[in-house]
XYZ file of C-alpha atoms in Angstrom:
507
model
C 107.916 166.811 99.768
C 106.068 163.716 99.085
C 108.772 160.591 99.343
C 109.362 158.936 96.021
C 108.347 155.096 95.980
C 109.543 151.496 94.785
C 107.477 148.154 95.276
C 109.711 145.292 95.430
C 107.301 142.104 94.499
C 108.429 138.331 93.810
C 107.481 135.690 91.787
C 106.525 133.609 95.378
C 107.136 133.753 98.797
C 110.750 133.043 99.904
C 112.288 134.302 96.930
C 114.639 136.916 99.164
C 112.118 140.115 99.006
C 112.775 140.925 102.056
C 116.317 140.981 102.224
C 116.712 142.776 98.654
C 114.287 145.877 100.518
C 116.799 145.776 103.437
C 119.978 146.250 101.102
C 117.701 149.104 99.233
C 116.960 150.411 102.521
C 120.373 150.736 103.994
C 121.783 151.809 100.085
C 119.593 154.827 99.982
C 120.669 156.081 103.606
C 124.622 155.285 102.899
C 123.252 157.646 99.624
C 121.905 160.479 101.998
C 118.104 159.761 101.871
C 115.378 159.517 104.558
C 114.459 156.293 103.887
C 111.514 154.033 105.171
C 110.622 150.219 104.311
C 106.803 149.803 104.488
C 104.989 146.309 103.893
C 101.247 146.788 104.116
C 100.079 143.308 105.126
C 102.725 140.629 106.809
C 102.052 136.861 107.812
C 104.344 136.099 110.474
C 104.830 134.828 114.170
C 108.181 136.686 114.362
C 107.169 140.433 115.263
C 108.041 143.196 117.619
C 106.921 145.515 120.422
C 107.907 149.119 119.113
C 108.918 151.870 122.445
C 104.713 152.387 122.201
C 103.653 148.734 123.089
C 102.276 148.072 119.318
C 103.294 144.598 117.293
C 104.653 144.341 113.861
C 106.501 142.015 111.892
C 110.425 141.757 112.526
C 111.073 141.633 108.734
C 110.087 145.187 108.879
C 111.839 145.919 112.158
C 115.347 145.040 110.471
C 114.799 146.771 107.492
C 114.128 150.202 109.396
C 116.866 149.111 111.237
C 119.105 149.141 107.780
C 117.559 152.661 107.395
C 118.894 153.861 110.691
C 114.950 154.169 111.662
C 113.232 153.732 114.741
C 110.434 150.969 114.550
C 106.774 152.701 113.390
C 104.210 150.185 113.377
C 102.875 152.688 110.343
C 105.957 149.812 108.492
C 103.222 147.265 108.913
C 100.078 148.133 109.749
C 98.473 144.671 109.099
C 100.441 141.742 110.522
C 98.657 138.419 110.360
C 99.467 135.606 112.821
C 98.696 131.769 112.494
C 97.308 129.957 114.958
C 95.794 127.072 113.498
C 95.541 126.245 109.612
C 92.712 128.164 108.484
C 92.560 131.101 111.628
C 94.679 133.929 112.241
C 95.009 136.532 114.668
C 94.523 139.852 112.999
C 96.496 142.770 114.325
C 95.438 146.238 113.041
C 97.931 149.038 113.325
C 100.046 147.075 116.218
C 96.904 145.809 117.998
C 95.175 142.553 118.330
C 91.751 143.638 116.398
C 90.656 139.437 116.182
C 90.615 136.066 115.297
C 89.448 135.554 111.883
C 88.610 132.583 109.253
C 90.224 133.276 105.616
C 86.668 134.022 104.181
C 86.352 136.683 107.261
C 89.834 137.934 106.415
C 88.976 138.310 102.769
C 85.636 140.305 103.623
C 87.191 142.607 106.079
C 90.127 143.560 103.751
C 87.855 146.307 101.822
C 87.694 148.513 105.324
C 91.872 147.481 105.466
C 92.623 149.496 102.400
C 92.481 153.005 104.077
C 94.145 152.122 106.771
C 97.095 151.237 104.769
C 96.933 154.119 102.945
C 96.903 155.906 105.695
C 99.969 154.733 107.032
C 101.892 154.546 103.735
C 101.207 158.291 103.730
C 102.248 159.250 106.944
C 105.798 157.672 106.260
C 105.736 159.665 102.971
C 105.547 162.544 104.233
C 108.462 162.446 106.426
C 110.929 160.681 103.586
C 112.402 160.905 100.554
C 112.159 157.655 99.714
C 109.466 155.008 100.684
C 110.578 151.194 100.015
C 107.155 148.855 99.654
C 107.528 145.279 100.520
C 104.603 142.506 98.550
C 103.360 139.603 99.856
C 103.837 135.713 98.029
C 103.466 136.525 94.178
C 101.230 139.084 92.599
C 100.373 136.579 89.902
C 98.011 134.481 92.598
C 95.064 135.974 90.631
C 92.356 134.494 92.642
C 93.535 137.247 95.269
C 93.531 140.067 92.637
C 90.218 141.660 93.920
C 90.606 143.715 96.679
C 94.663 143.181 96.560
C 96.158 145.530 99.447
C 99.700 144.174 99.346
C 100.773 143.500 95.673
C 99.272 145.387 92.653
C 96.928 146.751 94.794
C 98.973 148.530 97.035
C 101.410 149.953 94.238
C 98.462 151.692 92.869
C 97.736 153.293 96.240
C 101.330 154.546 96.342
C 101.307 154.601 92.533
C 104.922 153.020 92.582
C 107.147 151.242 90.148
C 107.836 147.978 90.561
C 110.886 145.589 90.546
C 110.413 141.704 90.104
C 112.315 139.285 92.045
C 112.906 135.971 91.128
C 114.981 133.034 92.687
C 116.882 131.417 90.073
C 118.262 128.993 93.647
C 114.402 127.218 93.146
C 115.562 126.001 89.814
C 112.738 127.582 86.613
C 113.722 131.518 87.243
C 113.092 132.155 83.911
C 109.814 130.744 83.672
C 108.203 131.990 86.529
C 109.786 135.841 85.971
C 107.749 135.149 82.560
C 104.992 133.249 83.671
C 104.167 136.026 86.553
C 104.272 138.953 83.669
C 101.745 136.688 81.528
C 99.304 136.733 84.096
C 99.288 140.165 84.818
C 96.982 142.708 82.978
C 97.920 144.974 81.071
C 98.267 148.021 83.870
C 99.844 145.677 86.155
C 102.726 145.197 83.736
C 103.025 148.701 82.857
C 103.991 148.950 86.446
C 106.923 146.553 86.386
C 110.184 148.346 85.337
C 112.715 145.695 85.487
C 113.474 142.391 87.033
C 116.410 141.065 89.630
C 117.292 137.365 89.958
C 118.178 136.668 92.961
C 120.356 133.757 95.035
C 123.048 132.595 92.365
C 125.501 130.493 92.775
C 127.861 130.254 90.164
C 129.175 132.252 86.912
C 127.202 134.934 85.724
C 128.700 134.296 81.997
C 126.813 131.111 81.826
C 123.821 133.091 82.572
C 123.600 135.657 80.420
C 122.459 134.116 77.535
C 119.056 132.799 79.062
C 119.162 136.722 80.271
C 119.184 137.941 77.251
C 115.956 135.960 75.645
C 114.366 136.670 79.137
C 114.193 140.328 78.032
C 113.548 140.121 74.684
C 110.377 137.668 75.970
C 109.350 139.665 78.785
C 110.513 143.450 77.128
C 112.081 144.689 80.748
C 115.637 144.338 81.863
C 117.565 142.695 83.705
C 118.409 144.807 86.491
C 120.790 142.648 88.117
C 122.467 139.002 89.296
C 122.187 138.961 93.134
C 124.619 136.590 94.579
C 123.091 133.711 97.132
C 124.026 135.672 100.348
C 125.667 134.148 104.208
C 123.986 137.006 106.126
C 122.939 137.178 109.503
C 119.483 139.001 108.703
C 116.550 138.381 111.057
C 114.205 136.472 109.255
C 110.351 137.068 108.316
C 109.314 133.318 109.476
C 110.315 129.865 110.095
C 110.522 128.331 106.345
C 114.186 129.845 106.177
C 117.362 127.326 105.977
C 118.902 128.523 109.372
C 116.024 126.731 111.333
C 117.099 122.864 109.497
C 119.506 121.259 111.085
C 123.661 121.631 110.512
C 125.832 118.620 112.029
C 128.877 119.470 114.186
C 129.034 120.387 117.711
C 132.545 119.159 118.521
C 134.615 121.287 120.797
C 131.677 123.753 121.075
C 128.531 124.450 123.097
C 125.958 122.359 121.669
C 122.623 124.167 121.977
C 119.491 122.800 120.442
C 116.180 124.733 120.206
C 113.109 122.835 120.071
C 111.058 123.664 116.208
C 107.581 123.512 117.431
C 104.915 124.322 115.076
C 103.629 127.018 115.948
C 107.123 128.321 116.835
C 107.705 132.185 117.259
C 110.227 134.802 117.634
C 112.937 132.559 116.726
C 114.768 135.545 116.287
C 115.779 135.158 120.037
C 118.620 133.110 119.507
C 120.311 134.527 116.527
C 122.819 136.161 119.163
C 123.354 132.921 120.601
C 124.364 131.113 116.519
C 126.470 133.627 116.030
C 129.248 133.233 118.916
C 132.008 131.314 117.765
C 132.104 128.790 120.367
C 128.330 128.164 119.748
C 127.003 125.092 117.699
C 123.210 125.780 117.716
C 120.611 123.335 115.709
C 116.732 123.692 115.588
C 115.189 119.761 116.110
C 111.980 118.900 115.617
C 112.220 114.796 116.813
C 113.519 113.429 119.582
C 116.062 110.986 117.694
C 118.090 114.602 116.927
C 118.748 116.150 120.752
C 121.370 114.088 121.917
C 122.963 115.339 124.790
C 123.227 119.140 124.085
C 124.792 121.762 126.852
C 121.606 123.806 126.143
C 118.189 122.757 125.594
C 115.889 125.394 124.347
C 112.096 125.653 124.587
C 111.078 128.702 122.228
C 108.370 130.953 122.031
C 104.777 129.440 120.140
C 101.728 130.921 119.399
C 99.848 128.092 120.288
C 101.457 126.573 123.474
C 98.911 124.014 123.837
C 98.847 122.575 120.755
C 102.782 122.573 120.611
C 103.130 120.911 124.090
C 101.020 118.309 122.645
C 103.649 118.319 120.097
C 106.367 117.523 122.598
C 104.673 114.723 123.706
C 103.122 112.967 121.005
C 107.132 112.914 119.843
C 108.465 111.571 123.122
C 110.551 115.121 123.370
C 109.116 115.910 126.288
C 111.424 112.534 127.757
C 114.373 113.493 125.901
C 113.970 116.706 128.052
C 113.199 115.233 131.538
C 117.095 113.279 130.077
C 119.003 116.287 129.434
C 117.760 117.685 133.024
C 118.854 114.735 134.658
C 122.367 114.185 132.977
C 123.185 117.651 133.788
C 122.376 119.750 130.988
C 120.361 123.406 131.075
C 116.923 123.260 130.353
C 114.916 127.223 128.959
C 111.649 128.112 128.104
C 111.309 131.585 126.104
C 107.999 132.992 126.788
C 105.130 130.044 125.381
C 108.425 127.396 126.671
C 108.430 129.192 129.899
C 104.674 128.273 130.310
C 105.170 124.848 129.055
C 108.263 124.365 131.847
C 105.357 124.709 134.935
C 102.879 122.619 136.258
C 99.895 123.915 135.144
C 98.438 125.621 132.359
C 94.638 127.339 132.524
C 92.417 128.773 129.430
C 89.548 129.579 131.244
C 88.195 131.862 128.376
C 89.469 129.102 125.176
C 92.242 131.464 124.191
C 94.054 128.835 122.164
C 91.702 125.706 122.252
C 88.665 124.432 123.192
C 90.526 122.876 126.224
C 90.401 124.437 130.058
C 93.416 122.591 131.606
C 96.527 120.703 130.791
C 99.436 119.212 132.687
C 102.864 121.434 131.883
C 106.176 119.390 132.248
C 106.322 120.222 135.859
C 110.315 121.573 135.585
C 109.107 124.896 137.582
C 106.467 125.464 140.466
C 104.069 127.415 139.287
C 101.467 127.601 136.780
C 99.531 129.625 133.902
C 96.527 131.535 133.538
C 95.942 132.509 129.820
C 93.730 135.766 129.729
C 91.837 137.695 126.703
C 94.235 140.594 127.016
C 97.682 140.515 125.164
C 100.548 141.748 127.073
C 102.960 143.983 124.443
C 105.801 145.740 126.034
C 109.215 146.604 125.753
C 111.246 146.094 129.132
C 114.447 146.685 131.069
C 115.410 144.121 133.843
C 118.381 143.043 135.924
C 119.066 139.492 136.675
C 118.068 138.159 139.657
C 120.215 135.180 141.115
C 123.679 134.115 141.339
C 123.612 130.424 140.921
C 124.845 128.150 138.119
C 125.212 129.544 134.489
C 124.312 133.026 136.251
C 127.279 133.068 138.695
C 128.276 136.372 138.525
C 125.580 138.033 137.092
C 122.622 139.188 139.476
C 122.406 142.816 138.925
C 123.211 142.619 135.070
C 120.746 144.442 132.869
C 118.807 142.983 130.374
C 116.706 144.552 128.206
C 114.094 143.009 125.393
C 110.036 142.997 124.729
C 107.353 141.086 126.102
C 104.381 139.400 123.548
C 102.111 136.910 125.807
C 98.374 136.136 126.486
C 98.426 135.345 130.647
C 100.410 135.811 133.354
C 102.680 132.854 134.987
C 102.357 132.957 138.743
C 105.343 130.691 140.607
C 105.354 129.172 144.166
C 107.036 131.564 146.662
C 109.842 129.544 147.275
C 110.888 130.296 143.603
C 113.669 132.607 142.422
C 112.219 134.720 139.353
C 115.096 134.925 136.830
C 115.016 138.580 136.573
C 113.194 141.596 138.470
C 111.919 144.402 135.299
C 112.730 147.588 136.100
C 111.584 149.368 133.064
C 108.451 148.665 131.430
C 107.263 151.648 127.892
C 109.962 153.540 129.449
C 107.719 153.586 133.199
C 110.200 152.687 136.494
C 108.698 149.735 137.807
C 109.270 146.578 139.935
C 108.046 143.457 138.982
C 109.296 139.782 139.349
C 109.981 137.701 135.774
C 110.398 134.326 135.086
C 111.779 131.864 137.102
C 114.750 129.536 138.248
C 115.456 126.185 139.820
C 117.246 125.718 143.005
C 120.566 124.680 140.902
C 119.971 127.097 137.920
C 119.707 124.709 135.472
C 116.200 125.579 134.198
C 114.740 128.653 133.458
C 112.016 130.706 131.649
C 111.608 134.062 130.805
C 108.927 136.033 129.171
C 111.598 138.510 128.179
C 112.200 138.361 123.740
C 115.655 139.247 123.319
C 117.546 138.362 126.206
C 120.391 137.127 124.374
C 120.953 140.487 122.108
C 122.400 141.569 125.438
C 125.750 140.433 124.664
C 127.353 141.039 128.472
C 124.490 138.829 129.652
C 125.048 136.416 127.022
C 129.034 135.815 127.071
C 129.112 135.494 131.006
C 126.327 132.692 130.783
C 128.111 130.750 127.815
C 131.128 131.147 129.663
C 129.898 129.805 133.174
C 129.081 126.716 130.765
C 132.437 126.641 129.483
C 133.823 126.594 133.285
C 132.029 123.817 133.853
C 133.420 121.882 131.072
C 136.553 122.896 132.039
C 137.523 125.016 129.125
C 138.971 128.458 129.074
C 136.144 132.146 129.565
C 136.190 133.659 125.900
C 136.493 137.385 125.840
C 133.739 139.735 124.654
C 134.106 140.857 121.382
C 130.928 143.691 121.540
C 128.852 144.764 124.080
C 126.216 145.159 121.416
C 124.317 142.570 119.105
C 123.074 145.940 117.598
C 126.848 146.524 115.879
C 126.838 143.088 114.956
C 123.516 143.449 113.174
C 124.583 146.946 111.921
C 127.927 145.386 110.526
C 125.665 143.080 108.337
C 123.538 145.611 107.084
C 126.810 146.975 105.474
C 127.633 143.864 103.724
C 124.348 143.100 102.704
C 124.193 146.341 101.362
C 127.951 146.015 99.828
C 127.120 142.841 98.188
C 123.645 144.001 96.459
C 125.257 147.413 95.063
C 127.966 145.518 93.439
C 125.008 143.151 91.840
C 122.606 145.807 90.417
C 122.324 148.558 88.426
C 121.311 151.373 90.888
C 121.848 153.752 88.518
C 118.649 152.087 86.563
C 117.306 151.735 89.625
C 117.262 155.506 90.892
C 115.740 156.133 87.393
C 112.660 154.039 88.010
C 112.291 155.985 91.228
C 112.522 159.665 89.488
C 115.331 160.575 91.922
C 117.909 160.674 88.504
């Protein structure tokens, strides 16, 4: 049977779309459906390598998680990702088709349509229920012709749609009715109800502006959605988590570096939620300090972002922490940036051939045309410093890099990959400093392993002379999985499902 559909849209990006189709998603499974979440077209630089090698956007990854799914890149079969202002890096059905200009984008999108429909219908035909994800707001009618991820997809899946609005902006009330005005007449038809979403206070005081919202707009209100504390992994940088919170006393202050271009920030959600953890994202010098942990992320443009770190003096502040002691890590574009050297012989990023890295590792980069996307299984490789203890632990995560990183022979790699698309292998990652106190990786994820994770936090709280912390999982998937419950607990008590599996046709 053909799965059922609902199109969750917004009044503008941000609004909490994402988060209200990962409650839906892990409602209708606690309900006994097969459920899916599908978002035709994502702009992101947090993604994922599914158990084939394809990329798609980690929004999409957590909400098949909430459906007890395994990753399809049919979820997202267009994922766009910035590199500079006006370019992106188009990735078609998990891989990199090319770099395009907006206007190329916007010309190319006609020959995009069937290949969304074509993967919207492959996940309805193996559900019951199909949840559709838009894009920004589907009142940005300058993008109305040739729409594939608003209006335009719900007509492809011909699916009711829910508004979502985010009274936590301030002017809910007129952009819920300012986003029905400019839709046309079959647009509306196609929007059942509205949810406002992020409230913080007394729903009583609410209600009355509720009530003339309907009457104005003629659709309910199909629910109050509290502002939600959940540890969701999030669809891009813009979201609170990555400002900065004050207070590191009596913890492990770790501080990850907010580049521009950052990506897969994802990677250190583990590592903010361990109690003895105090983890900031900084984006000037003037905010490091003197942390236990300094963190180098992922970027999808490492050149431009190095630049970054030195045009704001970070790039001293990090040459400091190394020499007062503190651990130094580069995540995949951070463990580039941490070598000597990095090459673009074929101007994969910029129009430059060579640049200077910070010279904390020997060894140096070579960016190619080809994007490496893999998922991997590793053990550690060294016993030294914050790894005493741990060569032989396995790791497991995903790779997403243009290049390889080649390192002097007198370097330890970090890690030797065992596993690579489920294929026994053995290949050398990363790398380590005599003393262990800096590292990179090209290995996304490291820190879900939660083993991995609380023996390295705790060889840091040896050294400060406080007391090993016992491990309360073995899994960051159970911690993730414990969310989903709440999220899903918190938006079931908000709405009216009831209304809700009426719109679908399932009541």
């Amino acid at each position: 049977m053909k799965a059922k559909s609902l199109m969750i849209q917004g009044t503008g990006s941000s609004v909490g779309k994402s988060l209200i189709v990962t409650a839906l998603c892990r409602i209708f499974h606690q309900d006994g459906f097969r459920v899916a979440p599908f978002k035709s077209q994502n702009m992101a630089l947090n993604s994922f390598i599914t158990k084939e090698g394809l990329e798609m956007g980690r929004a999409q990854v957590a909400q098949a998680e909430a459906a007890r799914k395994e990753p399809d890149v049919n979820m997202n079969p267009i994922l766009l990702k910035p590199t500079v202002d006006v370019n992106c890096q188009v990735i078609v059905k998990g891989k990199v088709y090319k770099n395009m200009s907006a206007k190329e984008y916007c010309d190319f999108k006609p020959y995009l349509r069937e290949v969304v429909a074509e993967s919207y219908r492959k996940l309805a035909m193996d559900n019951d229920i199909v949840v559709i994800e838009g894009a920004g707001s589907p009142a940005e009618i300058n993008l109305r012709e040739g729409d594939i991820v608003n209006m335009g997809m719900a007509e492809i899946a011909d699916a009711p749609v829910i508004l979502v609005g985010d009274i936590d902006k301030g002017g809910v009330f007129a952009s819920l009715t300012g986003t029905m005005l400019l839709l046309n007449h079959a647009e509306r038809r196609r929007i059942k109800g509205v949810l406002i979403n992020k409230f913080r206070g007394d729903v009583e005081i609410l209600k009355p502006g509720i009530y003339e919202l309907e009457r104005i707009i003629k659709r309910p209100n199909l629910g109050v959605v509290p502002y939600m504390d959940v540890r969701i992994d999030d669809e891009d940088g813009s979201h609170d988590r990555l400002g900065f919170k004050s207070g590191a006393e009596h913890k492990i202050d770790v501080k990850v570096i907010r580049l521009p271009h950052i990506s897969n920030f994802t990677d250190f959600n583990p590592l903010e939620c361990q109690e003895d953890v105090a983890l900031n994202y900084v984006a000037f010098s003037n905010e490091i300090g003197e942390p236990d942990v300094l963190i180098i992320p992922g970027s999808k443009n490492t050149l431009a972002d190095l630049q970054f770190i030195r045009n704001r003096g970070i790039d001293k502040k990090i040459f400091e922490v190394h020499r007062k002691g503190g651990i130094i890590i580069g995540i995949c574009g951070g463990f580039q940036m941490l070598g000597k050297e990095i090459h673009d012989p074929y101007h994969v990023e910029s129009d430059l051939e060579y640049c200077n890295g910070l010279g904390l590792i020997d060894g140096k980069t070579i960016f190619s045309r080809d994007k490496v996307t893999t998922q991997v299984k590793a053990r550690i490789n060294v016993n030294i410093g914050p790894f005493e203890g741990l060569q032989g632990v396995e790791v497991e995560g995903y790779e997403i890099h243009m290049g390889e990183t080649v390192i002097d022979a007198e370097v330890s790699p970090l890690a030797l990959i065992t596993e690579r698309l489920e294929d026994e292998v053995y290949i050398p990652d990363g790398a380590v400093s005599d003393n262990g106190r800096v590292f990179g990786t090209y290995i996304h994820g490291i820190f879900d392993n939660m083993v991995f994770t609380r023996a390295f936090l705790n060889n840091i709280r040896k050294n400060k002379g406080w007391d090993p912390l016992e491990i309360e999982t073995k899994s960051y998937r159970e911690i993730k999985d414990r969310e989903y419950d709440r999220l899903a607990e918190i938006v079931r008590e908000s709405v009216d499902m009831d209304s809700i599996y009426k719109i679908i046709g399932l009541y």
